[in-house]
Amino acid sequence: MKRKKKKKNPRKPTRRMAAATSMVTSSSFTFPFQGLRLPILSYPCMKPERRIMRKDASNVITATYELKPPPYPLNALEPHMSRETLEYHWGKHHRTYVENLNKQIVGTDLEGPSLEDIIIVTYNRGDILPAFNSAAQAWNHDFFWESTRPGGGGKPSGDLLDLIKRDFGSFERFTEEFQSAAATQFGSGYAWLAYKANRLGVENAVNPWSSDNDKKLVIVKSPNAVNPLVWDYFPLLTIDVWEHAYYLDFQNRRAEYISMFMEKLVSWEAVNARLEKAKAEAAEREMEEERRKKEEEEWKPTDGDDDDEGLEMYVDSDDDSEAE
Amino acid sequence: MALRSLATRKTLTLGLNSTRLTQSRALQTFSLPDLPYDYGALEPAISGEIMQLHHQKHHQTYITNYNKALEQLHEAIQKGDFSTVAKLQSAIKFNGGGHINHSIFWQNIAPIREEGGEPPKGSLGWAIDTNFGSLESLIQKINAEGAALQGSGWVWLGLDKELKKLVIETTANQDPLVTKGAHLVPLLGIDVWEHAYYLQYKNVRPDYLKNIWKVINWKYANGVYEKESA
């Protein structure tokens, strides 16, 4: 299902020009972690959003998210993860997050942006806004189902395995660290394998040894609904360690659930595909940054420019008749 | 029926005539308190299966890990290893909090034949009416807070000793009530971690919250209230 986006008003300055006039601009959609980078974090493995955009009677575009099913039947992960678990975890928990998300964004500024952007905006640097939990959990669960497959487990191969060996020493040490992170996430949350490609985001600071080592695999854990998108990482794999993810099948035995997940469920194919996209996205960002830096050097700002409308990405004006 | 003592003390021996300062610190180890009722005694509000897992597995694990963390802390202090002391803080808060909170919780609930569910009498009953209008109103507020809590945590009815009033608070994970205010005394805590209700109520936390009032032990809460407001 395609997502229709409101076209940017061409009369307004593009982000690049705005950035050249003033490095710090403010708008309700400035993304704090991406001050010098592309304005919209497009998650590398974004599938077409399950969103319906429609105009209501007053010609206003509204959006509703749909609950996407896992990429396999609900009983396909048995005997490791029961159908009953999938029926509740996907059919109730995940469904409720999607329904709540729709209720919370309807009629607000959050109807336009992508789900990833909603997550980052409502994360609000940790001072989370009401829609964050629903948005992040809707995204997290899609990501979780797609991290698994029937007959999963085993070992990765190729580039992914090489990177794992490089950044963790060995595949065994990686699994140990990942499982430990999952087991020691106190309370509800997730453990993640992520691709970290961001460099020091310090004004005027240039990493003198900028190299491919800036880009590496990391294991992180997060509480409740938080996910690595808010830290500008590229998530590659997750395990849900909220109790509802394993209680019907494993009760309190979280460690057993985690090792089952590693041995029987992980879809290394999905992880691999995400890694490729992450690398491509990171490379694109780098190029974009180089280009922008060159432009800034070439372009001399003049004082008195009152081009300070800043990062208006989502146009709200009434005369925006191009909006479709 | 009094619970068995929660701690046994192992004291390190002191050198009696030693002129040197011995670094001795008593190392407490904690053990799982007995429940004053059978696992199945709170049915149908809370299933016996849940009570057994909750007590024998979850609470026991908090105690085991709390003891372990305390031992490691003791060692680290002895060695002057501050980095480890600092690293252990979250494990101590989490597991120690888990032990404290669950020890209170087992006393907050009681079988119906032992007056579980009986509305509060005495001064707490009065205080509830004064602070909240009615018991129903209190219950509604607690249930709303409990249902809205994201992730894992507890919902509390507490006494603010300084302001001399009743408060409703939530805490995340295993944070004890005192983390929300040094003057707060827990009267009644309801565990809203999924392990407290999932096998029976699944994702419908509000149903768990509705039903648990049938076994809430107001006698205990009243006792704490009267003692702390004296």
Coordinates of C-alpha atoms in Angstrom, one line a residue:
Chain A
M1 CA 0.0 0.0 0.0
K2 CA 1.6 3.2 -1.1
R3 CA 2.0 6.1 1.3
K4 CA 1.1 9.4 -0.2
K5 CA 3.0 12.3 1.1
K6 CA 2.3 15.9 1.1
K7 CA 4.6 17.7 -1.4
K8 CA 6.9 20.2 0.0
N9 CA 6.1 23.7 -0.9
P10 CA 8.8 24.7 -3.4
R11 CA 8.6 28.3 -2.3
K12 CA 10.0 27.4 1.1
P13 CA 13.8 27.0 1.4
T14 CA 15.2 23.5 1.0
R15 CA 16.9 22.0 4.0
R16 CA 20.3 22.4 2.4
M17 CA 19.9 26.1 2.0
A18 CA 18.5 26.6 5.4
A19 CA 21.3 24.7 6.9
A20 CA 23.8 26.9 5.1
T21 CA 22.3 30.1 6.5
S22 CA 22.0 28.9 10.0
M23 CA 23.4 25.7 11.4
V24 CA 20.9 25.5 14.1
T25 CA 17.3 25.8 13.1
S26 CA 14.3 25.1 15.1
S27 CA 11.1 23.5 14.1
S28 CA 8.8 21.0 15.6
F29 CA 10.4 18.3 13.5
T30 CA 14.1 18.9 14.0
F31 CA 15.7 15.6 14.8
P32 CA 18.2 16.3 17.5
F33 CA 20.5 13.4 16.6
Q34 CA 20.6 14.2 12.9
G35 CA 21.5 17.9 13.0
L36 CA 24.0 17.5 10.2
R37 CA 22.5 14.7 8.4
L38 CA 19.5 13.9 6.2
P39 CA 16.4 15.2 7.8
I40 CA 14.4 12.0 7.7
L41 CA 15.8 8.8 9.0
S42 CA 14.5 6.3 6.5
Y43 CA 14.8 2.9 8.2
P44 CA 16.8 0.8 5.8
C45 CA 14.5 -2.2 5.6
M46 CA 11.3 -0.4 5.5
K47 CA 8.6 -2.3 3.8
P48 CA 5.8 -0.4 2.2
E49 CA 3.9 0.9 5.2
R50 CA 0.6 -0.7 5.9
R51 CA -1.1 2.5 6.0
I52 CA -4.3 3.8 4.4
M53 CA -4.4 7.4 3.5
R54 CA -7.7 8.9 2.8
K55 CA -9.5 12.2 2.6
D56 CA -12.4 12.7 4.8
A57 CA -15.4 15.0 4.1
S58 CA -13.4 18.1 4.7
N59 CA -10.6 17.0 2.3
V60 CA -8.2 16.3 5.2
I61 CA -5.8 13.4 4.7
T62 CA -6.0 10.9 7.6
A63 CA -3.9 7.8 8.1
T64 CA -4.5 4.5 9.7
Y65 CA -2.0 1.8 10.4
E66 CA -2.9 -1.8 9.8
L67 CA -1.8 -4.7 11.8
K68 CA 0.6 -6.7 9.6
P69 CA 0.7 -10.5 10.2
P70 CA 3.9 -12.3 10.9
P71 CA 5.6 -13.7 7.7
Y72 CA 4.4 -17.2 8.6
P73 CA 1.3 -18.9 10.0
L74 CA 0.7 -18.5 13.8
N75 CA 1.5 -22.2 14.4
A76 CA 4.6 -22.2 12.3
L77 CA 7.1 -21.7 15.1
E78 CA 5.9 -24.7 17.1
P79 CA 7.0 -26.5 19.2
H80 CA 9.5 -23.7 20.1
M81 CA 7.0 -20.9 20.3
S82 CA 3.4 -22.0 20.6
R83 CA 0.5 -20.9 18.5
E84 CA -1.2 -19.7 21.7
T85 CA 1.7 -17.3 22.3
L86 CA 1.4 -15.9 18.8
E87 CA -2.3 -15.6 19.1
Y88 CA -1.9 -13.4 22.2
H89 CA 1.3 -11.7 21.4
W90 CA 0.4 -10.8 17.9
G91 CA -3.4 -11.1 18.0
K92 CA -3.8 -9.1 21.2
H93 CA -0.7 -7.2 22.3
H94 CA 0.6 -6.1 18.9
R95 CA -2.9 -5.4 17.6
T96 CA -3.7 -3.2 20.6
Y97 CA -0.5 -1.1 20.0
V98 CA -1.6 -0.5 16.4
E99 CA -5.1 0.4 17.4
N100 CA -3.9 2.7 20.1
L101 CA -1.4 4.3 17.7
N102 CA -4.2 5.1 15.3
K103 CA -6.3 6.6 18.0
Q104 CA -3.5 8.7 19.3
I105 CA -2.3 10.2 16.0
V106 CA -5.7 10.9 14.4
G107 CA -6.2 14.6 13.9
T108 CA -2.7 15.5 15.0
D109 CA 0.6 16.5 13.3
L110 CA 1.7 12.9 13.7
E111 CA -0.6 11.7 10.9
G112 CA 1.8 12.7 8.1
P113 CA 5.3 11.4 9.1
S114 CA 6.4 7.8 8.7
L115 CA 6.3 5.5 11.6
E116 CA 10.0 5.8 12.2
D117 CA 9.7 9.6 12.3
I118 CA 6.8 9.4 14.7
I119 CA 9.0 7.2 17.0
I120 CA 11.9 9.7 16.9
V121 CA 9.8 12.7 17.4
T122 CA 7.7 11.3 20.3
Y123 CA 10.8 9.9 21.9
N124 CA 11.7 13.5 22.4
R125 CA 15.2 12.9 23.6
G126 CA 13.9 10.6 26.4
D127 CA 11.1 12.9 27.7
I128 CA 8.7 10.7 25.9
L129 CA 5.4 12.0 24.5
P130 CA 2.2 9.9 24.7
A131 CA 2.2 8.3 21.3
F132 CA 5.7 6.9 21.7
N133 CA 4.8 3.7 23.4
S134 CA 2.2 2.7 20.8
A135 CA 4.3 3.8 17.8
A136 CA 7.5 2.2 19.0
Q137 CA 5.8 -1.0 20.0
A138 CA 3.9 -1.3 16.7
W139 CA 7.3 -1.0 15.0
N140 CA 9.1 -3.2 17.4
H141 CA 6.7 -6.1 17.0
D142 CA 6.8 -6.0 13.2
F143 CA 10.5 -6.0 13.5
F144 CA 10.5 -8.9 15.9
W145 CA 8.3 -11.2 13.8
E146 CA 10.5 -10.5 10.8
S147 CA 13.6 -11.4 12.9
T148 CA 12.3 -14.9 13.2
R149 CA 11.3 -17.7 10.9
P150 CA 10.3 -21.4 11.1
G151 CA 13.4 -23.5 11.0
G152 CA 15.5 -20.5 11.9
G153 CA 18.7 -20.5 14.1
G154 CA 22.0 -21.8 13.0
K155 CA 24.8 -19.5 12.0
P156 CA 25.0 -16.5 9.7
S157 CA 27.4 -16.5 6.8
G158 CA 29.3 -14.1 4.4
D159 CA 29.8 -10.5 5.3
L160 CA 27.5 -10.7 8.3
L161 CA 29.6 -13.5 9.9
D162 CA 32.8 -11.7 9.1
L163 CA 31.6 -8.5 10.8
I164 CA 30.4 -10.5 13.8
K165 CA 33.8 -12.1 14.1
R166 CA 35.5 -8.8 13.7
D167 CA 33.4 -6.9 16.2
F168 CA 32.8 -9.7 18.8
G169 CA 35.8 -12.0 18.4
S170 CA 33.7 -15.0 17.4
F171 CA 30.2 -16.0 16.7
E172 CA 30.1 -17.8 20.1
R173 CA 31.1 -14.7 21.9
F174 CA 28.5 -12.8 20.0
T175 CA 25.8 -15.2 21.1
E176 CA 27.0 -15.1 24.7
E177 CA 26.9 -11.4 24.8
F178 CA 23.5 -11.1 23.1
Q179 CA 22.0 -13.7 25.3
S180 CA 23.4 -12.0 28.4
A181 CA 22.0 -8.6 27.3
A182 CA 18.6 -10.2 26.8
A183 CA 18.8 -11.9 30.2
T184 CA 19.9 -8.9 32.1
Q185 CA 17.4 -6.4 30.7
F186 CA 15.7 -5.7 34.0
G187 CA 11.9 -5.5 33.5
S188 CA 10.4 -5.3 30.1
G189 CA 12.4 -4.5 27.0
Y190 CA 14.5 -5.8 24.1
A191 CA 18.0 -6.9 23.3
W192 CA 19.3 -5.8 19.8
L193 CA 22.0 -6.4 17.4
A194 CA 22.5 -3.1 15.5
Y195 CA 24.7 -1.5 13.0
K196 CA 26.2 1.7 14.3
A197 CA 27.4 4.0 11.7
N198 CA 27.2 7.5 13.2
R199 CA 30.2 9.4 13.9
L200 CA 30.9 12.2 16.4
G201 CA 28.1 14.7 16.0
V202 CA 30.1 17.5 17.4
E203 CA 30.0 20.9 15.6
N204 CA 33.4 21.5 13.9
A205 CA 34.7 18.2 15.1
V206 CA 36.0 15.9 12.4
N207 CA 37.0 12.4 13.3
P208 CA 40.6 12.4 12.3
W209 CA 40.7 8.6 11.8
S210 CA 37.4 8.3 10.1
S211 CA 37.4 4.7 8.8
D212 CA 35.2 1.7 8.4
N213 CA 35.7 1.1 12.1
D214 CA 33.3 3.9 12.8
K215 CA 30.8 1.5 11.4
K216 CA 30.4 -1.6 13.6
L217 CA 28.0 -4.0 15.0
V218 CA 26.9 -3.4 18.5
I219 CA 24.7 -5.2 21.0
V220 CA 22.4 -3.0 23.0
K221 CA 19.4 -3.5 25.3
S222 CA 16.5 -1.2 25.8
P223 CA 13.7 -0.8 28.3
N224 CA 10.0 -1.0 27.5
A225 CA 9.3 0.4 24.1
V226 CA 12.6 2.0 23.4
N227 CA 14.5 0.9 20.3
P228 CA 17.8 1.8 18.7
L229 CA 16.2 4.1 16.1
V230 CA 16.2 6.7 18.8
W231 CA 20.0 6.5 19.0
D232 CA 20.3 6.7 15.2
Y233 CA 21.5 3.0 14.9
F234 CA 20.3 0.6 12.3
P235 CA 18.5 -2.3 14.1
L236 CA 19.4 -5.7 12.6
L237 CA 17.9 -8.2 15.0
T238 CA 15.8 -8.1 18.2
I239 CA 14.5 -10.4 20.8
D240 CA 11.4 -9.3 22.8
V241 CA 12.0 -10.0 26.5
W242 CA 8.7 -8.6 27.8
E243 CA 7.2 -11.4 29.9
H244 CA 4.3 -11.7 27.5
A245 CA 6.7 -12.9 24.8
Y246 CA 7.6 -16.0 26.7
Y247 CA 5.4 -16.5 29.8
L248 CA 2.9 -19.0 28.3
D249 CA 5.7 -21.2 27.0
F250 CA 8.5 -20.7 29.5
Q251 CA 7.0 -19.0 32.5
N252 CA 9.8 -17.5 34.5
R253 CA 12.5 -19.3 32.5
R254 CA 13.7 -16.4 30.4
A255 CA 17.1 -17.8 29.8
E256 CA 15.7 -20.9 28.3
Y257 CA 13.5 -18.8 26.0
I258 CA 16.5 -16.8 24.9
S259 CA 18.6 -19.8 24.0
M260 CA 15.6 -21.3 22.2
F261 CA 15.3 -18.1 20.2
M262 CA 19.0 -18.2 19.2
E263 CA 19.0 -21.9 18.3
K264 CA 15.6 -22.2 16.6
L265 CA 14.1 -19.0 15.5
V266 CA 16.6 -16.3 14.4
S267 CA 16.2 -15.5 10.7
W268 CA 19.8 -14.7 9.7
E269 CA 18.5 -14.1 6.2
A270 CA 16.5 -11.1 7.5
V271 CA 19.4 -9.9 9.5
N272 CA 21.6 -10.1 6.5
A273 CA 19.2 -8.2 4.3
R274 CA 18.9 -5.5 6.9
L275 CA 22.7 -5.3 7.2
E276 CA 23.1 -4.8 3.4
K277 CA 20.5 -2.0 3.5
A278 CA 22.2 -0.4 6.5
K279 CA 25.5 -0.4 4.9
A280 CA 24.1 1.2 1.7
E281 CA 22.2 3.8 3.7
A282 CA 25.3 4.6 5.8
A283 CA 27.3 5.0 2.6
E284 CA 24.6 7.3 1.1
R285 CA 24.6 9.4 4.2
E286 CA 28.4 9.8 4.1
M287 CA 28.2 10.9 0.5
E288 CA 25.4 13.3 1.3
E289 CA 27.5 14.7 4.2
E290 CA 30.5 15.2 1.9
R291 CA 28.4 16.9 -0.7
R292 CA 26.8 19.2 1.9
K293 CA 30.2 20.1 3.5
K294 CA 31.5 21.0 0.0
E295 CA 28.5 23.2 -0.7
E296 CA 28.9 25.0 2.6
E297 CA 32.4 25.8 1.8
E298 CA 31.4 27.1 -1.6
W299 CA 28.4 29.0 -0.5
K300 CA 28.9 32.3 1.3
P301 CA 26.0 33.3 3.6
T302 CA 25.0 37.0 3.6
D303 CA 23.7 38.6 6.7
G304 CA 20.3 40.1 6.5
D305 CA 18.9 37.0 4.9
D306 CA 15.7 36.4 6.5
D307 CA 15.5 33.0 5.1
D308 CA 15.0 31.5 8.5
E309 CA 11.9 29.5 8.1
G310 CA 14.0 26.5 8.8
L311 CA 13.1 22.9 8.5
E312 CA 9.5 23.0 7.5
M313 CA 9.1 19.5 6.2
Y314 CA 5.4 19.1 6.6
V315 CA 3.5 22.0 5.1
D316 CA 0.4 23.0 6.9
S317 CA -0.6 26.1 5.0
D318 CA -4.0 26.3 3.6
D319 CA -2.9 27.3 0.1
D320 CA -0.9 24.2 -0.3
S321 CA -3.1 23.0 -3.0
E322 CA -0.5 20.6 -4.4
A323 CA -0.9 18.4 -1.4
E324 CA -2.2 15.1 -2.5
Chain B
M1 CA 0.2 -15.8 61.6
A2 CA 3.6 -14.2 61.7
L3 CA 6.0 -14.7 58.8
R4 CA 9.3 -16.2 59.5
S5 CA 12.0 -13.7 59.9
L6 CA 13.3 -12.5 56.6
A7 CA 16.9 -12.5 57.4
T8 CA 19.5 -14.6 59.1
R9 CA 22.6 -12.9 60.1
K10 CA 26.1 -14.2 59.7
T11 CA 28.4 -12.1 61.7
L12 CA 32.1 -12.1 61.0
T13 CA 34.1 -12.5 64.2
L14 CA 35.9 -9.5 65.6
G15 CA 39.4 -9.6 67.0
L16 CA 38.7 -8.5 70.7
N17 CA 42.0 -7.0 71.6
S18 CA 43.1 -5.9 68.2
T19 CA 44.6 -2.5 67.9
R20 CA 44.2 -2.7 64.2
L21 CA 40.8 -1.7 62.7
T22 CA 39.3 -4.8 61.3
Q23 CA 37.1 -4.4 58.3
S24 CA 34.3 -6.3 59.6
R25 CA 30.8 -5.9 58.3
A26 CA 28.0 -8.3 58.9
L27 CA 26.9 -10.1 55.8
Q28 CA 23.2 -10.6 55.7
T29 CA 21.7 -13.3 53.7
F30 CA 18.0 -13.3 53.0
S31 CA 15.6 -16.2 52.6
L32 CA 12.2 -16.7 51.1
P33 CA 9.5 -16.0 53.6
D34 CA 6.7 -18.6 53.9
L35 CA 3.3 -17.6 52.7
P36 CA 0.7 -17.6 55.5
Y37 CA -1.8 -19.4 53.2
D38 CA -1.8 -22.1 50.6
Y39 CA -1.0 -21.3 47.0
G40 CA -4.6 -22.2 45.9
A41 CA -6.2 -20.2 48.7
L42 CA -6.7 -17.0 46.7
E43 CA -8.6 -18.6 43.9
P44 CA -10.5 -17.7 41.8
A45 CA -9.0 -14.2 42.0
I46 CA -5.4 -15.4 41.6
S47 CA -4.7 -18.9 40.5
G48 CA -2.7 -21.4 42.5
E49 CA -0.4 -21.8 39.5
I50 CA 0.5 -18.2 39.5
M51 CA 0.9 -18.0 43.2
Q52 CA 3.3 -20.9 43.2
L53 CA 5.4 -19.6 40.3
H54 CA 5.3 -16.1 41.7
H55 CA 6.5 -17.1 45.1
Q56 CA 8.8 -20.1 44.5
K57 CA 10.4 -18.8 41.3
H58 CA 10.2 -15.1 40.8
H59 CA 10.5 -14.0 44.5
Q60 CA 13.1 -16.7 45.2
T61 CA 15.2 -15.5 42.2
Y62 CA 15.2 -11.9 43.5
I63 CA 16.4 -13.2 46.8
T64 CA 19.1 -15.4 45.3
N65 CA 20.4 -12.6 43.1
Y66 CA 20.1 -10.1 45.9
N67 CA 22.3 -12.2 48.2
K68 CA 24.8 -12.7 45.4
A69 CA 25.0 -9.0 44.7
L70 CA 25.4 -8.2 48.4
E71 CA 28.2 -10.7 48.6
Q72 CA 29.9 -9.2 45.6
L73 CA 29.4 -5.7 47.1
H74 CA 30.9 -6.8 50.4
E75 CA 34.0 -8.1 48.5
A76 CA 34.3 -5.0 46.4
I77 CA 34.1 -2.7 49.4
Q78 CA 36.7 -4.8 51.2
K79 CA 39.0 -4.5 48.2
G80 CA 38.3 -0.8 47.7
D81 CA 37.1 -1.6 44.2
F82 CA 34.8 1.3 43.7
S83 CA 34.1 0.6 40.0
T84 CA 32.5 -2.7 41.0
V85 CA 30.6 -1.1 43.8
A86 CA 29.1 1.3 41.4
K87 CA 28.3 -1.4 38.8
L88 CA 26.5 -3.4 41.4
Q89 CA 24.0 -0.7 42.3
S90 CA 21.4 -1.5 39.7
A91 CA 21.4 -5.2 40.6
I92 CA 21.0 -4.4 44.3
K93 CA 18.2 -1.9 43.6
F94 CA 16.5 -4.4 41.3
N95 CA 16.8 -7.5 43.3
G96 CA 16.6 -6.0 46.7
G97 CA 13.6 -4.0 45.6
G98 CA 12.1 -7.2 44.2
H99 CA 12.5 -8.9 47.6
I100 CA 11.1 -6.0 49.6
N101 CA 8.1 -5.5 47.3
H102 CA 7.1 -9.1 47.1
S103 CA 7.5 -9.5 50.9
I104 CA 4.9 -6.7 51.3
F105 CA 2.7 -8.1 48.6
W106 CA 2.2 -11.5 50.2
Q107 CA 0.8 -9.7 53.2
N108 CA -1.4 -7.4 51.1
I109 CA -3.5 -10.4 50.0
A110 CA -5.3 -13.0 52.0
P111 CA -7.9 -15.7 51.4
I112 CA -11.5 -14.7 51.7
R113 CA -12.1 -16.9 54.7
E114 CA -9.4 -14.9 56.4
E115 CA -11.1 -11.6 55.6
G116 CA -9.4 -11.0 52.3
G117 CA -11.5 -8.6 50.4
E118 CA -13.2 -7.2 53.5
P119 CA -13.4 -3.4 53.2
P120 CA -11.1 -1.4 55.5
K121 CA -12.4 -0.5 58.9
G122 CA -10.6 1.6 61.5
S123 CA -8.6 4.7 60.8
L124 CA -7.6 3.7 57.3
G125 CA -11.2 3.4 56.2
W126 CA -11.7 7.0 57.5
A127 CA -8.6 8.2 55.8
I128 CA -9.6 6.7 52.5
D129 CA -13.0 8.4 52.6
T130 CA -11.4 11.7 53.5
N131 CA -8.7 11.5 50.9
F132 CA -10.6 9.9 48.0
G133 CA -14.3 10.3 48.8
S134 CA -14.9 6.6 49.0
L135 CA -13.3 3.2 48.7
E136 CA -14.8 2.7 45.2
S137 CA -13.2 5.9 44.1
L138 CA -9.8 4.8 45.5
I139 CA -10.1 1.5 43.7
Q140 CA -11.0 3.2 40.5
K141 CA -8.0 5.5 40.7
I142 CA -5.6 2.7 41.6
N143 CA -6.8 0.5 38.8
A144 CA -6.5 3.3 36.3
E145 CA -2.9 4.0 37.3
G146 CA -2.1 0.3 37.3
A147 CA -3.6 -0.3 33.9
A148 CA -1.8 2.7 32.4
L149 CA 1.6 1.7 33.7
Q150 CA 3.8 0.9 30.7
G151 CA 6.1 -2.1 31.0
S152 CA 6.6 -3.6 34.4
G153 CA 6.1 -2.1 37.8
W154 CA 3.9 -1.6 40.8
V155 CA 0.9 0.5 41.8
W156 CA 0.9 1.6 45.5
L157 CA -1.4 3.1 48.1
G158 CA 1.0 4.9 50.4
L159 CA 1.1 7.1 53.4
D160 CA 3.0 10.3 53.1
K161 CA 4.2 10.6 56.7
E162 CA 5.3 14.2 56.3
L163 CA 2.2 15.5 54.7
K164 CA 0.0 13.1 56.6
K165 CA -2.0 12.0 53.7
L166 CA -2.7 9.0 51.5
V167 CA -1.2 8.9 48.0
I168 CA -1.4 6.7 45.0
E169 CA 1.9 6.1 43.2
T170 CA 3.4 3.9 40.7
T171 CA 7.0 2.6 40.5
A172 CA 8.8 1.1 37.6
N173 CA 10.3 -2.4 37.6
Q174 CA 11.2 -3.3 41.2
D175 CA 11.7 0.2 42.5
P176 CA 10.4 0.4 46.0
L177 CA 7.9 3.1 46.9
V178 CA 10.5 5.0 48.8
T179 CA 12.1 5.9 45.5
K180 CA 9.2 8.1 44.8
G181 CA 9.5 10.0 48.1
A182 CA 11.6 9.4 51.2
H183 CA 8.5 10.0 53.4
L184 CA 6.3 7.4 51.7
V185 CA 5.3 4.3 53.5
P186 CA 3.7 1.5 51.4
L187 CA 0.4 0.3 52.8
L188 CA -0.7 -1.7 49.8
G189 CA 1.1 -2.6 46.6
I190 CA -0.2 -4.4 43.6
D191 CA 2.3 -6.1 41.3
V192 CA 1.5 -5.3 37.7
W193 CA 4.4 -7.2 36.1
E194 CA 2.9 -9.6 33.6
H195 CA 4.2 -12.5 35.6
A196 CA 1.7 -11.5 38.3
Y197 CA -1.3 -12.3 36.1
Y198 CA -0.5 -13.5 32.6
L199 CA -1.2 -17.2 32.9
Q200 CA -4.7 -16.4 34.1
Y201 CA -5.7 -13.0 32.7
K202 CA -3.3 -12.9 29.6
N203 CA -3.1 -9.4 28.2
V204 CA -6.2 -8.2 30.1
R205 CA -4.5 -6.5 33.0
P206 CA -7.7 -4.5 33.9
D207 CA -9.5 -7.8 34.7
Y208 CA -6.7 -8.8 37.1
L209 CA -6.9 -5.4 38.7
K210 CA -10.7 -5.7 39.0
N211 CA -10.5 -9.1 40.6
I212 CA -7.6 -8.7 43.0
W213 CA -9.7 -6.5 45.3
K214 CA -11.6 -9.6 46.3
V215 CA -8.5 -10.8 48.2
I216 CA -6.9 -7.6 49.4
N217 CA -6.0 -7.8 53.0
W218 CA -7.1 -4.5 54.4
K219 CA -6.3 -5.6 58.0
Y220 CA -2.6 -5.5 57.2
A221 CA -2.8 -2.1 55.4
N222 CA -4.7 -0.7 58.4
G223 CA -2.2 -2.0 60.8
V224 CA 0.7 -0.3 59.0
Y225 CA -1.3 2.9 58.6
E226 CA -2.1 3.1 62.3
K227 CA 1.4 2.3 63.3
E228 CA 2.9 4.9 61.0
S229 CA 0.5 7.7 61.7
A230 CA 0.8 7.4 65.4

